[in-house]
Amino acid sequence: MSLHTLSVAELSASLGRREFSSVELTQHFLDRISSSNPALNAYITITAERALADARAADQAIAAGTAGALTGIPVAQKDIFCTDGIRTTCGSRMLDNFISPYDATVVERLAAAGTVLLGKTNMDEFAMGSSNETSWYGPVRNPWDLAKVPGGSSGGSAAVVAARLAPVATGTDTGGSIRQPAALVGISGIKPTYGRVSRYGMIAFASSLDQAGIMAPSAEDCALFLQAIAGFDPRDSTSVDRPVPRYSAELNSPIKGLRIGILKEFFERGLDGPTGVLVNAVLDQYRALGAELVEVSCPNLPLSVPTYYVVAPAECSSNLSRFDGVRFGHRCENPRDLMDLYKRSRGEGFGSEVKRRIMTGAYVLSAGYYDAYYLKAQKVRSLITADFKAAFSQVDLLIGPTSPSPAFDLGAKVDDPITMYLNDIYTIGANLAGLPAMSIPCGFDGHLPVGVQLIGPHFGESRLLSAAHAYQSVTDFHRRIPAAYV
Ligand code: GLN
């Protein structure tokens, strides 16, 4: 049986009916990982023993009648989430030897829900990148075409779900790292509202933007897993104490009369190729489903990329100062003195993109440039947030492309950081404003998948998921699997 083609809901029902055990299901995925991961390079760490132990515990819970909706379902964790007793690298040489002494809240909650940990997925170093090429562990390959990137920074999570080496994976999104890779590999990915999912134990890149979310084939799968990780956590001071809706129960909310805003700034330039044609077809599909589409404008949105590349490096330069070779992580050999220890440990431990961000961040925060760059960027950030607020007084959701193009060639953009940064031109706005957003597959440009993006008002996850589900009820792009992995 092709266990890897079943949805989370189907897996859960079949486990409950004892059609197969969680141990059998887990072994099926471990076998797929053994044969396909060497070429894809999507997992950094495979936790086979732990997975089988989790699966045995899940089978006992199912037998005892104490199982929940996710009991026994295998999951892959992005290697940015701390996992107790398991190596947690964040894609960096700096943490190559780091074994976390505790679990991130996301990890703890998925374990408490009875899921099975398959392993830790490859990612851009400290989540900085859009192609997974900044990872110390080498690039991940796109399952649709091994010469192409899978997107980033959650490129490993994207690839394992697309190739069905896990039914679902976690991701994090600071400027697009769930949505852009989801689009480039043809899966669904949701970045929740800032504060909806705890950041405790999630290695920090840019704390005011970072948010954990779910990557899975369908919106329905995303809903089930988001339910398990969302909710207040007193260990994260930015976690919001607000009840979590029943996302799965609300998936079938009617689309008729839903007001969807076509984001003018996203459609007026650069969308004339195949991506534009496919995204425009989604608008027609939503009209056919009974939604009302209206054009709305967020005039400051075109400033989101330069704003982000001031704010995110500023926060990263502060967050990454903790990696000093003293307490944990990489330490250079035979330091002469403390300054030499700092310099060489950091010089050896970090890759060039991370160093570029730390230097940019230190610069924009420095006494002479703070007002000109950091303060200015924060002001523009407020304007962008206000634009979205005004837009959501007219519409329920916003729609636009996720990424300007489908997956590009490995190596094509590595030497040109600005071109690489422009990959996130459509995704960064939602991070700056803290809004929930998701990408779902909407077709193919040649043999490569293309995604469409939905953005919601704060805590509008249910609306996003139900709109995505409605689209997926009348299309099958989310069910397509690359030929080599069927
Ligand atoms: N690609 C963006 C960056 O390089 C976003 C990364 C992310 O969301 N973690 O910063």
Tab-separated table of C-alpha atoms and ligand atoms in Angstrom:
chain	number	residue	atom	x	y	z
A	1	MET	CA	0.000	0.000	0.000
A	2	SER	CA	1.213	3.517	-0.716
A	3	LEU	CA	1.074	4.739	2.845
A	4	HIS	CA	2.960	7.897	1.883
A	5	THR	CA	0.139	9.098	-0.356
A	6	LEU	CA	-2.449	9.206	2.436
A	7	SER	CA	-3.435	12.461	4.125
A	8	VAL	CA	-2.980	12.959	7.854
A	9	ALA	CA	-6.720	12.442	8.432
A	10	GLU	CA	-6.625	9.209	6.409
A	11	LEU	CA	-3.531	7.981	8.254
A	12	SER	CA	-5.174	8.727	11.569
A	13	ALA	CA	-8.383	6.898	10.637
A	14	SER	CA	-6.463	3.887	9.310
A	15	LEU	CA	-4.268	3.711	12.425
A	16	GLY	CA	-7.429	3.818	14.529
A	17	ARG	CA	-8.937	0.934	12.526
A	18	ARG	CA	-5.609	-0.975	12.924
A	19	GLU	CA	-5.186	-1.334	9.152
A	20	PHE	CA	-1.497	-0.860	9.890
A	21	SER	CA	0.462	0.034	12.991
A	22	SER	CA	2.403	3.212	13.650
A	23	VAL	CA	5.555	1.061	13.684
A	24	GLU	CA	4.757	-0.162	10.136
A	25	LEU	CA	3.957	3.361	9.002
A	26	THR	CA	7.141	4.730	10.547
A	27	GLN	CA	9.259	1.968	9.015
A	28	HIS	CA	7.713	2.753	5.626
A	29	PHE	CA	8.892	6.374	5.902
A	30	LEU	CA	12.305	5.363	7.276
A	31	ASP	CA	12.770	3.065	4.255
A	32	ARG	CA	11.834	5.886	1.883
A	33	ILE	CA	14.268	8.180	3.687
A	34	SER	CA	17.092	5.614	3.379
A	35	SER	CA	16.643	5.309	-0.350
A	36	SER	CA	15.890	8.941	-1.278
A	37	ASN	CA	17.605	11.173	1.250
A	38	PRO	CA	21.186	10.699	-0.027
A	39	ALA	CA	20.278	12.463	-3.314
A	40	LEU	CA	17.942	15.053	-1.789
A	41	ASN	CA	20.074	15.901	1.295
A	42	ALA	CA	16.867	16.984	3.002
A	43	TYR	CA	17.467	15.499	6.463
A	44	ILE	CA	20.523	16.487	8.501
A	45	THR	CA	19.742	13.974	11.242
A	46	ILE	CA	17.579	10.865	10.956
A	47	THR	CA	16.290	9.683	14.334
A	48	ALA	CA	15.325	6.111	13.384
A	49	GLU	CA	15.576	4.584	16.859
A	50	ARG	CA	13.679	7.406	18.474
A	51	ALA	CA	11.059	7.205	15.703
A	52	LEU	CA	10.435	3.510	16.270
A	53	ALA	CA	10.260	4.010	20.048
A	54	ASP	CA	7.723	6.824	19.544
A	55	ALA	CA	5.780	4.581	17.164
A	56	ARG	CA	5.663	1.703	19.671
A	57	ALA	CA	4.350	4.093	22.326
A	58	ALA	CA	1.757	5.355	19.858
A	59	ASP	CA	0.622	1.819	19.060
A	60	GLN	CA	0.160	1.182	22.774
A	61	ALA	CA	-1.915	4.358	23.123
A	62	ILE	CA	-4.059	3.305	20.161
A	63	ALA	CA	-4.544	-0.145	21.693
A	64	ALA	CA	-5.421	1.408	25.051
A	65	GLY	CA	-7.972	3.732	23.461
A	66	THR	CA	-6.142	6.865	24.609
A	67	ALA	CA	-5.004	8.018	21.155
A	68	GLY	CA	-5.645	11.503	19.784
A	69	ALA	CA	-5.979	12.687	16.175
A	70	LEU	CA	-2.205	12.804	15.626
A	71	THR	CA	-1.123	9.763	17.615
A	72	GLY	CA	1.320	7.661	15.609
A	73	ILE	CA	1.721	10.144	12.713
A	74	PRO	CA	5.379	10.659	11.705
A	75	VAL	CA	6.697	14.216	11.500
A	76	ALA	CA	9.972	15.899	10.513
A	77	GLN	CA	11.261	18.858	12.538
A	78	LYS	CA	13.192	21.720	10.977
A	79	ASP	CA	16.642	21.675	12.585
A	80	ILE	CA	16.017	25.107	14.113
A	81	PHE	CA	13.862	23.560	16.875
A	82	CYS	CA	15.738	22.351	19.936
A	83	THR	CA	15.259	18.631	20.554
A	84	ASP	CA	16.248	17.196	23.912
A	85	GLY	CA	19.237	14.833	23.557
A	86	ILE	CA	19.292	15.191	19.768
A	87	ARG	CA	21.736	17.251	17.721
A	88	THR	CA	20.262	20.644	16.793
A	89	THR	CA	22.451	22.404	14.209
A	90	CYS	CA	20.375	25.257	12.719
A	91	GLY	CA	22.225	24.426	9.494
A	92	SER	CA	25.449	25.880	10.912
A	93	ARG	CA	28.956	24.657	11.620
A	94	MET	CA	28.608	26.775	14.763
A	95	LEU	CA	26.139	24.228	16.200
A	96	ASP	CA	27.462	21.111	14.463
A	97	ASN	CA	28.260	19.564	17.852
A	98	PHE	CA	25.293	20.998	19.787
A	99	ILE	CA	23.022	18.533	21.564
A	100	SER	CA	20.113	20.433	23.016
A	101	PRO	CA	19.369	19.832	26.712
A	102	TYR	CA	15.664	20.616	26.249
A	103	ASP	CA	12.764	20.513	23.786
A	104	ALA	CA	11.298	23.533	22.022
A	105	THR	CA	7.606	24.060	22.844
A	106	VAL	CA	6.680	23.027	19.281
A	107	VAL	CA	8.621	19.776	19.720
A	108	GLU	CA	7.162	19.179	23.172
A	109	ARG	CA	3.600	19.731	21.935
A	110	LEU	CA	3.957	17.439	18.940
A	111	ALA	CA	5.443	14.757	21.182
A	112	ALA	CA	2.574	15.220	23.657
A	113	ALA	CA	0.156	14.783	20.741
A	114	GLY	CA	1.689	11.331	20.158
A	115	THR	CA	3.513	12.075	16.899
A	116	VAL	CA	6.629	10.216	15.807
A	117	LEU	CA	9.899	12.131	15.266
A	118	LEU	CA	11.547	10.998	12.006
A	119	GLY	CA	14.433	13.460	12.071
A	120	LYS	CA	15.676	17.009	11.681
A	121	THR	CA	15.552	18.746	8.332
A	122	ASN	CA	18.214	20.707	6.474
A	123	MET	CA	17.884	24.479	6.287
A	124	ASP	CA	19.726	27.648	5.357
A	125	GLU	CA	22.255	28.564	8.043
A	126	PHE	CA	20.349	30.186	10.945
A	127	ALA	CA	17.373	30.405	8.535
A	128	MET	CA	19.088	33.063	6.418
A	129	GLY	CA	18.477	32.322	2.781
A	130	SER	CA	15.931	31.541	0.088
A	131	SER	CA	17.496	28.510	-1.580
A	132	ASN	CA	18.911	26.284	1.166
A	133	GLU	CA	22.369	26.904	-0.281
A	134	THR	CA	23.757	28.640	2.832
A	135	SER	CA	23.527	25.411	4.886
A	136	TRP	CA	26.818	24.079	6.288
A	137	TYR	CA	25.461	20.635	5.338
A	138	GLY	CA	25.169	21.453	1.642
A	139	PRO	CA	22.177	22.328	-0.491
A	140	VAL	CA	18.892	20.442	-0.542
A	141	ARG	CA	17.658	19.410	-3.967
A	142	ASN	CA	14.171	19.984	-5.310
A	143	PRO	CA	12.322	16.658	-5.710
A	144	TRP	CA	10.726	17.929	-8.949
A	145	ASP	CA	14.146	18.521	-10.526
A	146	LEU	CA	17.387	17.704	-8.736
A	147	ALA	CA	19.211	20.559	-10.513
A	148	LYS	CA	16.871	23.125	-8.899
A	149	VAL	CA	16.727	24.596	-5.402
A	150	PRO	CA	13.793	23.721	-3.101
A	151	GLY	CA	13.602	27.295	-1.775
A	152	GLY	CA	14.580	28.283	1.728
A	153	SER	CA	15.165	28.573	4.489
A	154	SER	CA	12.876	25.605	5.263
A	155	GLY	CA	14.114	23.812	2.132
A	156	GLY	CA	14.664	20.473	3.875
A	157	SER	CA	11.153	20.440	5.322
A	158	ALA	CA	9.728	21.383	1.926
A	159	ALA	CA	11.643	18.619	0.133
A	160	VAL	CA	10.770	15.870	2.618
A	161	VAL	CA	7.065	16.645	2.335
A	162	ALA	CA	7.134	17.005	-1.474
A	163	ALA	CA	8.993	13.689	-1.874
A	164	ARG	CA	6.754	12.132	0.801
A	165	LEU	CA	9.678	11.309	3.100
A	166	ALA	CA	7.406	12.599	5.878
A	167	PRO	CA	3.663	13.263	5.884
A	168	VAL	CA	4.230	16.685	7.450
A	169	ALA	CA	7.068	18.910	8.652
A	170	THR	CA	7.547	21.998	10.770
A	171	GLY	CA	9.032	25.180	9.360
A	172	THR	CA	9.773	28.725	10.431
A	173	ASP	CA	9.085	31.897	8.534
A	174	THR	CA	10.914	35.167	9.212
A	175	GLY	CA	10.543	36.612	5.724
A	176	GLY	CA	8.955	33.812	3.720
A	177	SER	CA	10.782	30.649	4.717
A	178	ILE	CA	7.655	28.500	4.985
A	179	ARG	CA	5.703	29.942	2.051
A	180	GLN	CA	8.431	30.329	-0.587
A	181	PRO	CA	9.829	26.769	-0.273
A	182	ALA	CA	6.259	25.393	-0.080
A	183	ALA	CA	5.557	27.127	-3.396
A	184	LEU	CA	8.759	25.892	-5.028
A	185	VAL	CA	8.043	22.242	-4.211
A	186	GLY	CA	4.268	22.225	-4.694
A	187	ILE	CA	3.007	21.799	-1.128
A	188	SER	CA	0.948	23.865	1.349
A	189	GLY	CA	2.552	25.906	4.110
A	190	ILE	CA	1.114	28.174	6.771
A	191	LYS	CA	2.884	30.919	8.695
A	192	PRO	CA	0.567	31.802	11.577
A	193	THR	CA	0.057	35.203	13.195
A	194	TYR	CA	3.120	36.428	15.127
A	195	GLY	CA	2.635	35.169	18.685
A	196	ARG	CA	0.234	32.338	17.771
A	197	VAL	CA	2.917	29.613	18.117
A	198	SER	CA	5.558	29.721	20.827
A	199	ARG	CA	9.128	30.622	19.842
A	200	TYR	CA	10.534	28.962	22.977
A	201	GLY	CA	13.382	26.675	21.956
A	202	MET	CA	13.275	27.863	18.347
A	203	ILE	CA	16.738	29.250	17.623
A	204	ALA	CA	16.294	32.993	17.127
A	205	PHE	CA	17.106	34.774	13.868
A	206	ALA	CA	15.019	37.988	13.970
A	207	SER	CA	12.807	37.749	17.045
A	208	SER	CA	10.137	40.274	16.022
A	209	LEU	CA	9.549	38.423	12.732
A	210	ASP	CA	10.237	34.706	13.441
A	211	GLN	CA	7.190	32.460	13.544
A	212	ALA	CA	6.818	28.666	13.462
A	213	GLY	CA	4.329	26.941	11.216
A	214	ILE	CA	3.404	23.802	9.307
A	215	MET	CA	4.285	22.422	5.876
A	216	ALA	CA	2.140	19.592	4.491
A	217	PRO	CA	0.503	18.539	1.238
A	218	SER	CA	-2.891	20.083	2.004
A	219	ALA	CA	-4.554	22.824	4.033
A	220	GLU	CA	-6.488	20.085	5.824
A	221	ASP	CA	-3.234	18.510	7.045
A	222	CYS	CA	-1.896	21.942	8.022
A	223	ALA	CA	-5.050	22.589	10.084
A	224	LEU	CA	-4.642	19.378	12.090
A	225	PHE	CA	-1.021	20.088	12.926
A	226	LEU	CA	-1.399	23.823	13.531
A	227	GLN	CA	-4.023	22.968	16.124
A	228	ALA	CA	-1.436	20.933	18.021
A	229	ILE	CA	1.335	23.557	18.093
A	230	ALA	CA	-0.669	26.786	18.517
A	231	GLY	CA	-1.525	28.387	21.827
A	232	PHE	CA	-0.189	30.357	24.749
A	233	ASP	CA	3.177	29.527	26.267
A	234	PRO	CA	4.318	31.434	29.351
A	235	ARG	CA	7.954	30.714	28.359
A	236	ASP	CA	7.675	33.005	25.306
A	237	SER	CA	6.907	36.585	26.324
A	238	THR	CA	5.507	37.369	22.859
A	239	SER	CA	3.146	34.386	22.872
A	240	VAL	CA	-0.469	35.545	22.804
A	241	ASP	CA	-2.935	34.270	25.415
A	242	ARG	CA	-5.973	33.725	23.264
A	243	PRO	CA	-8.011	30.584	22.641
A	244	VAL	CA	-7.042	28.433	19.646
A	245	PRO	CA	-9.973	27.899	17.259
A	246	ARG	CA	-10.811	24.400	16.062
A	247	TYR	CA	-9.170	24.814	12.679
A	248	SER	CA	-10.263	21.430	11.316
A	249	ALA	CA	-13.882	21.909	12.361
A	250	GLU	CA	-13.925	25.303	10.635
A	251	LEU	CA	-12.363	24.093	7.368
A	252	ASN	CA	-15.674	23.977	5.543
A	253	SER	CA	-16.754	27.535	6.317
A	254	PRO	CA	-18.575	28.855	3.242
A	255	ILE	CA	-16.649	30.804	0.609
A	256	LYS	CA	-19.752	32.459	-0.794
A	257	GLY	CA	-19.589	36.168	-0.087
A	258	LEU	CA	-15.984	36.023	1.119
A	259	ARG	CA	-14.252	39.242	0.120
A	260	ILE	CA	-10.792	38.626	-1.283
A	261	GLY	CA	-8.527	41.583	-2.018
A	262	ILE	CA	-6.304	41.488	-5.071
A	263	LEU	CA	-3.163	43.232	-3.895
A	264	LYS	CA	-2.558	45.857	-6.560
A	265	GLU	CA	1.148	46.233	-5.788
A	266	PHE	CA	1.692	42.501	-6.354
A	267	PHE	CA	-0.013	42.356	-9.728
A	268	GLU	CA	1.065	45.556	-11.417
A	269	ARG	CA	4.700	44.666	-12.138
A	270	GLY	CA	6.695	41.564	-12.938
A	271	LEU	CA	3.779	39.155	-13.060
A	272	ASP	CA	3.404	38.795	-16.797
A	273	GLY	CA	5.007	35.338	-17.120
A	274	PRO	CA	3.535	31.891	-16.419
A	275	THR	CA	3.369	32.560	-12.654
A	276	GLY	CA	1.054	35.507	-13.340
A	277	VAL	CA	-1.171	33.435	-15.615
A	278	LEU	CA	-1.514	30.703	-12.980
A	279	VAL	CA	-2.186	33.145	-10.140
A	280	ASN	CA	-4.817	34.938	-12.233
A	281	ALA	CA	-6.498	31.585	-12.849
A	282	VAL	CA	-6.803	31.179	-9.066
A	283	LEU	CA	-8.714	34.467	-8.910
A	284	ASP	CA	-11.171	33.035	-11.464
A	285	GLN	CA	-11.473	29.854	-9.438
A	286	TYR	CA	-12.365	31.829	-6.302
A	287	ARG	CA	-14.918	33.874	-8.259
A	288	ALA	CA	-16.444	30.602	-9.439
A	289	LEU	CA	-16.601	29.418	-5.823
A	290	GLY	CA	-18.668	32.500	-4.961
A	291	ALA	CA	-16.044	34.833	-3.503
A	292	GLU	CA	-16.089	38.498	-4.328
A	293	LEU	CA	-12.752	39.791	-5.634
A	294	VAL	CA	-11.883	43.440	-5.288
A	295	GLU	CA	-8.686	45.342	-5.902
A	296	VAL	CA	-7.008	46.836	-2.842
A	297	SER	CA	-3.798	48.760	-2.440
A	298	CYS	CA	-1.031	48.724	0.173
A	299	PRO	CA	1.042	51.611	-1.175
A	300	ASN	CA	4.028	51.124	1.136
A	301	LEU	CA	4.347	47.391	0.446
A	302	PRO	CA	7.043	47.817	-2.256
A	303	LEU	CA	9.320	49.040	0.548
A	304	SER	CA	9.100	45.753	2.425
A	305	VAL	CA	12.326	44.160	1.116
A	306	PRO	CA	14.647	47.088	2.033
A	307	THR	CA	12.820	47.483	5.362
A	308	TYR	CA	13.253	43.805	6.177
A	309	TYR	CA	16.939	43.841	5.245
A	310	VAL	CA	17.528	46.496	7.899
A	311	VAL	CA	15.299	45.088	10.658
A	312	ALA	CA	16.181	41.389	10.273
A	313	PRO	CA	19.990	41.850	10.213
A	314	ALA	CA	19.756	44.265	13.178
A	315	GLU	CA	17.958	41.643	15.252
A	316	CYS	CA	20.204	38.840	14.019
A	317	SER	CA	23.372	40.734	14.975
A	318	SER	CA	22.042	40.887	18.515
A	319	ASN	CA	20.659	37.324	18.661
A	320	LEU	CA	23.783	35.695	17.249
A	321	SER	CA	26.125	37.449	19.692
A	322	ARG	CA	25.434	34.545	22.076
A	323	PHE	CA	27.539	32.244	19.896
A	324	ASP	CA	30.918	33.214	21.289
A	325	GLY	CA	32.741	29.902	21.593
A	326	VAL	CA	32.432	29.996	25.390
A	327	ARG	CA	29.198	28.348	26.443
A	328	PHE	CA	28.123	26.166	23.541
A	329	GLY	CA	28.762	25.611	19.878
A	330	HIS	CA	31.978	25.723	17.891
A	331	ARG	CA	35.191	26.674	19.705
A	332	CYS	CA	38.454	27.274	17.814
A	333	GLU	CA	41.586	25.229	18.608
A	334	ASN	CA	44.198	26.629	21.020
A	335	PRO	CA	42.972	30.201	21.492
A	336	ARG	CA	45.741	32.640	22.468
A	337	ASP	CA	43.468	34.792	24.625
A	338	LEU	CA	39.783	35.591	25.035
A	339	MET	CA	39.626	37.961	22.047
A	340	ASP	CA	41.259	35.358	19.821
A	341	LEU	CA	38.737	32.774	21.077
A	342	TYR	CA	35.801	35.025	20.148
A	343	LYS	CA	37.188	36.021	16.777
A	344	ARG	CA	38.280	32.641	15.531
A	345	SER	CA	35.317	30.717	16.963
A	346	ARG	CA	32.881	33.067	15.232
A	347	GLY	CA	35.028	33.396	12.127
A	348	GLU	CA	35.161	29.618	11.690
A	349	GLY	CA	31.651	28.810	12.932
A	350	PHE	CA	29.605	31.166	10.757
A	351	GLY	CA	29.248	31.073	6.976
A	352	SER	CA	29.462	34.090	4.710
A	353	GLU	CA	25.733	34.960	4.503
A	354	VAL	CA	25.442	34.951	8.304
A	355	LYS	CA	28.538	37.160	8.574
A	356	ARG	CA	27.108	39.547	5.976
A	357	ARG	CA	23.887	39.867	8.030
A	358	ILE	CA	25.735	40.350	11.341
A	359	MET	CA	27.876	43.102	9.818
A	360	THR	CA	24.874	44.818	8.186
A	361	GLY	CA	23.002	44.621	11.474
A	362	ALA	CA	25.862	46.031	13.535
A	363	TYR	CA	26.159	48.862	11.010
A	364	VAL	CA	22.479	49.887	10.982
A	365	LEU	CA	22.405	49.828	14.794
A	366	SER	CA	25.631	51.806	15.255
A	367	ALA	CA	25.413	55.250	16.862
A	368	GLY	CA	26.059	57.183	13.655
A	369	TYR	CA	23.610	55.258	11.443
A	370	TYR	CA	20.805	54.195	13.787
A	371	ASP	CA	18.499	57.100	12.908
A	372	ALA	CA	19.177	56.911	9.190
A	373	TYR	CA	18.588	53.157	8.855
A	374	TYR	CA	17.139	51.303	11.823
A	375	LEU	CA	14.753	53.992	13.042
A	376	LYS	CA	13.679	54.797	9.474
A	377	ALA	CA	13.027	51.114	8.790
A	378	GLN	CA	10.880	50.832	11.915
A	379	LYS	CA	8.820	53.804	10.744
A	380	VAL	CA	8.280	52.242	7.328
A	381	ARG	CA	7.355	48.998	9.071
A	382	SER	CA	4.577	50.887	10.900
A	383	LEU	CA	3.337	52.316	7.598
A	384	ILE	CA	3.215	48.852	6.016
A	385	THR	CA	1.318	47.510	9.034
A	386	ALA	CA	-1.157	50.406	8.760
A	387	ASP	CA	-1.635	49.714	5.028
A	388	PHE	CA	-2.607	46.105	5.790
A	389	LYS	CA	-4.948	47.238	8.551
A	390	ALA	CA	-6.719	49.566	6.125
A	391	ALA	CA	-6.920	46.768	3.536
A	392	PHE	CA	-8.504	44.404	6.058
A	393	SER	CA	-11.212	46.957	6.799
A	394	GLN	CA	-12.395	46.299	3.220
A	395	VAL	CA	-11.705	42.589	2.662
A	396	ASP	CA	-11.476	39.269	4.558
A	397	LEU	CA	-8.315	37.973	2.878
A	398	LEU	CA	-5.660	39.198	0.463
A	399	ILE	CA	-4.315	37.210	-2.458
A	400	GLY	CA	-1.127	37.356	-4.523
A	401	PRO	CA	1.733	35.252	-5.795
A	402	THR	CA	4.084	33.567	-3.301
A	403	SER	CA	7.281	33.748	-5.316
A	404	PRO	CA	8.205	35.671	-8.468
A	405	SER	CA	9.347	32.522	-10.285
A	406	PRO	CA	9.366	28.753	-9.897
A	407	ALA	CA	12.435	26.934	-8.553
A	408	PHE	CA	15.688	28.216	-10.041
A	409	ASP	CA	18.956	26.390	-10.749
A	410	LEU	CA	21.272	25.515	-7.876
A	411	GLY	CA	24.082	28.040	-7.910
A	412	ALA	CA	22.198	30.566	-10.073
A	413	LYS	CA	21.879	33.281	-7.426
A	414	VAL	CA	24.471	32.436	-4.770
A	415	ASP	CA	26.874	35.185	-5.801
A	416	ASP	CA	24.233	37.891	-5.979
A	417	PRO	CA	22.657	38.541	-2.573
A	418	ILE	CA	20.310	41.291	-3.810
A	419	THR	CA	18.763	39.051	-6.469
A	420	MET	CA	18.461	36.330	-3.853
A	421	TYR	CA	16.764	38.767	-1.425
A	422	LEU	CA	14.180	39.672	-4.087
A	423	ASN	CA	12.769	36.134	-3.903
A	424	ASP	CA	10.897	37.272	-0.827
A	425	ILE	CA	9.335	40.337	-2.389
A	426	TYR	CA	5.803	38.907	-1.943
A	427	THR	CA	6.237	37.215	1.416
A	428	ILE	CA	8.029	39.717	3.671
A	429	GLY	CA	5.091	42.135	4.117
A	430	ALA	CA	3.141	39.606	6.203
A	431	ASN	CA	6.137	39.144	8.534
A	432	LEU	CA	6.662	42.875	9.015
A	433	ALA	CA	2.983	43.240	9.957
A	434	GLY	CA	2.825	39.963	11.944
A	435	LEU	CA	-0.002	38.623	9.763
A	436	PRO	CA	-0.862	34.971	9.074
A	437	ALA	CA	-0.253	33.865	5.509
A	438	MET	CA	-0.145	30.657	3.545
A	439	SER	CA	0.999	29.316	0.212
A	440	ILE	CA	-0.835	26.601	-1.686
A	441	PRO	CA	0.045	24.945	-4.988
A	442	CYS	CA	-1.840	26.375	-7.994
A	443	GLY	CA	-0.315	24.749	-11.054
A	444	PHE	CA	2.855	24.112	-12.986
A	445	ASP	CA	5.206	26.184	-15.095
A	446	GLY	CA	6.579	23.400	-17.258
A	447	HIS	CA	7.494	20.640	-14.816
A	448	LEU	CA	7.889	22.992	-11.832
A	449	PRO	CA	5.186	23.817	-9.280
A	450	VAL	CA	3.903	27.344	-8.644
A	451	GLY	CA	2.226	28.624	-5.457
A	452	VAL	CA	-0.377	31.246	-4.677
A	453	GLN	CA	-0.391	33.174	-1.426
A	454	LEU	CA	-3.289	34.077	0.859
A	455	ILE	CA	-2.779	36.637	3.640
A	456	GLY	CA	-5.217	37.080	6.525
A	457	PRO	CA	-5.841	39.599	9.301
A	458	HIS	CA	-4.271	38.900	12.711
A	459	PHE	CA	-5.537	35.545	14.048
A	460	GLY	CA	-7.341	34.863	10.765
A	461	GLU	CA	-5.803	31.370	10.381
A	462	SER	CA	-9.192	29.665	10.220
A	463	ARG	CA	-10.262	31.852	7.303
A	464	LEU	CA	-6.983	31.221	5.480
A	465	LEU	CA	-7.229	27.482	5.969
A	466	SER	CA	-10.873	27.253	4.923
A	467	ALA	CA	-10.285	29.373	1.800
A	468	ALA	CA	-7.295	27.172	0.912
A	469	HIS	CA	-9.349	24.044	1.583
A	470	ALA	CA	-12.171	25.259	-0.670
A	471	TYR	CA	-9.659	25.732	-3.503
A	472	GLN	CA	-8.147	22.302	-2.835
A	473	SER	CA	-11.608	20.716	-2.898
A	474	VAL	CA	-11.919	21.670	-6.585
A	475	THR	CA	-8.267	21.230	-7.687
A	476	ASP	CA	-5.704	18.454	-7.298
A	477	PHE	CA	-2.333	20.262	-7.523
A	478	HIS	CA	-1.708	19.525	-3.839
A	479	ARG	CA	-1.991	15.794	-4.544
A	480	ARG	CA	0.655	15.711	-7.269
A	481	ILE	CA	3.849	13.897	-6.349
A	482	PRO	CA	7.084	14.102	-8.376
A	483	ALA	CA	7.351	11.004	-10.596
A	484	ALA	CA	10.485	9.661	-8.900
A	485	TYR	CA	8.747	9.553	-5.511
A	486	VAL	CA	5.346	8.097	-6.348
B	1	GLN	N1	14.847	34.528	2.678
B	1	GLN	C1	14.690	35.420	3.789
B	1	GLN	C2	16.030	35.689	4.417
B	1	GLN	O1	16.985	35.267	3.878
B	1	GLN	C3	13.715	34.863	4.778
B	1	GLN	C4	14.270	33.778	5.597
B	1	GLN	C5	13.299	33.251	6.598
B	1	GLN	O2	12.093	33.448	6.499
B	1	GLN	N2	13.839	32.585	7.621
B	1	GLN	O3	16.154	36.303	5.425
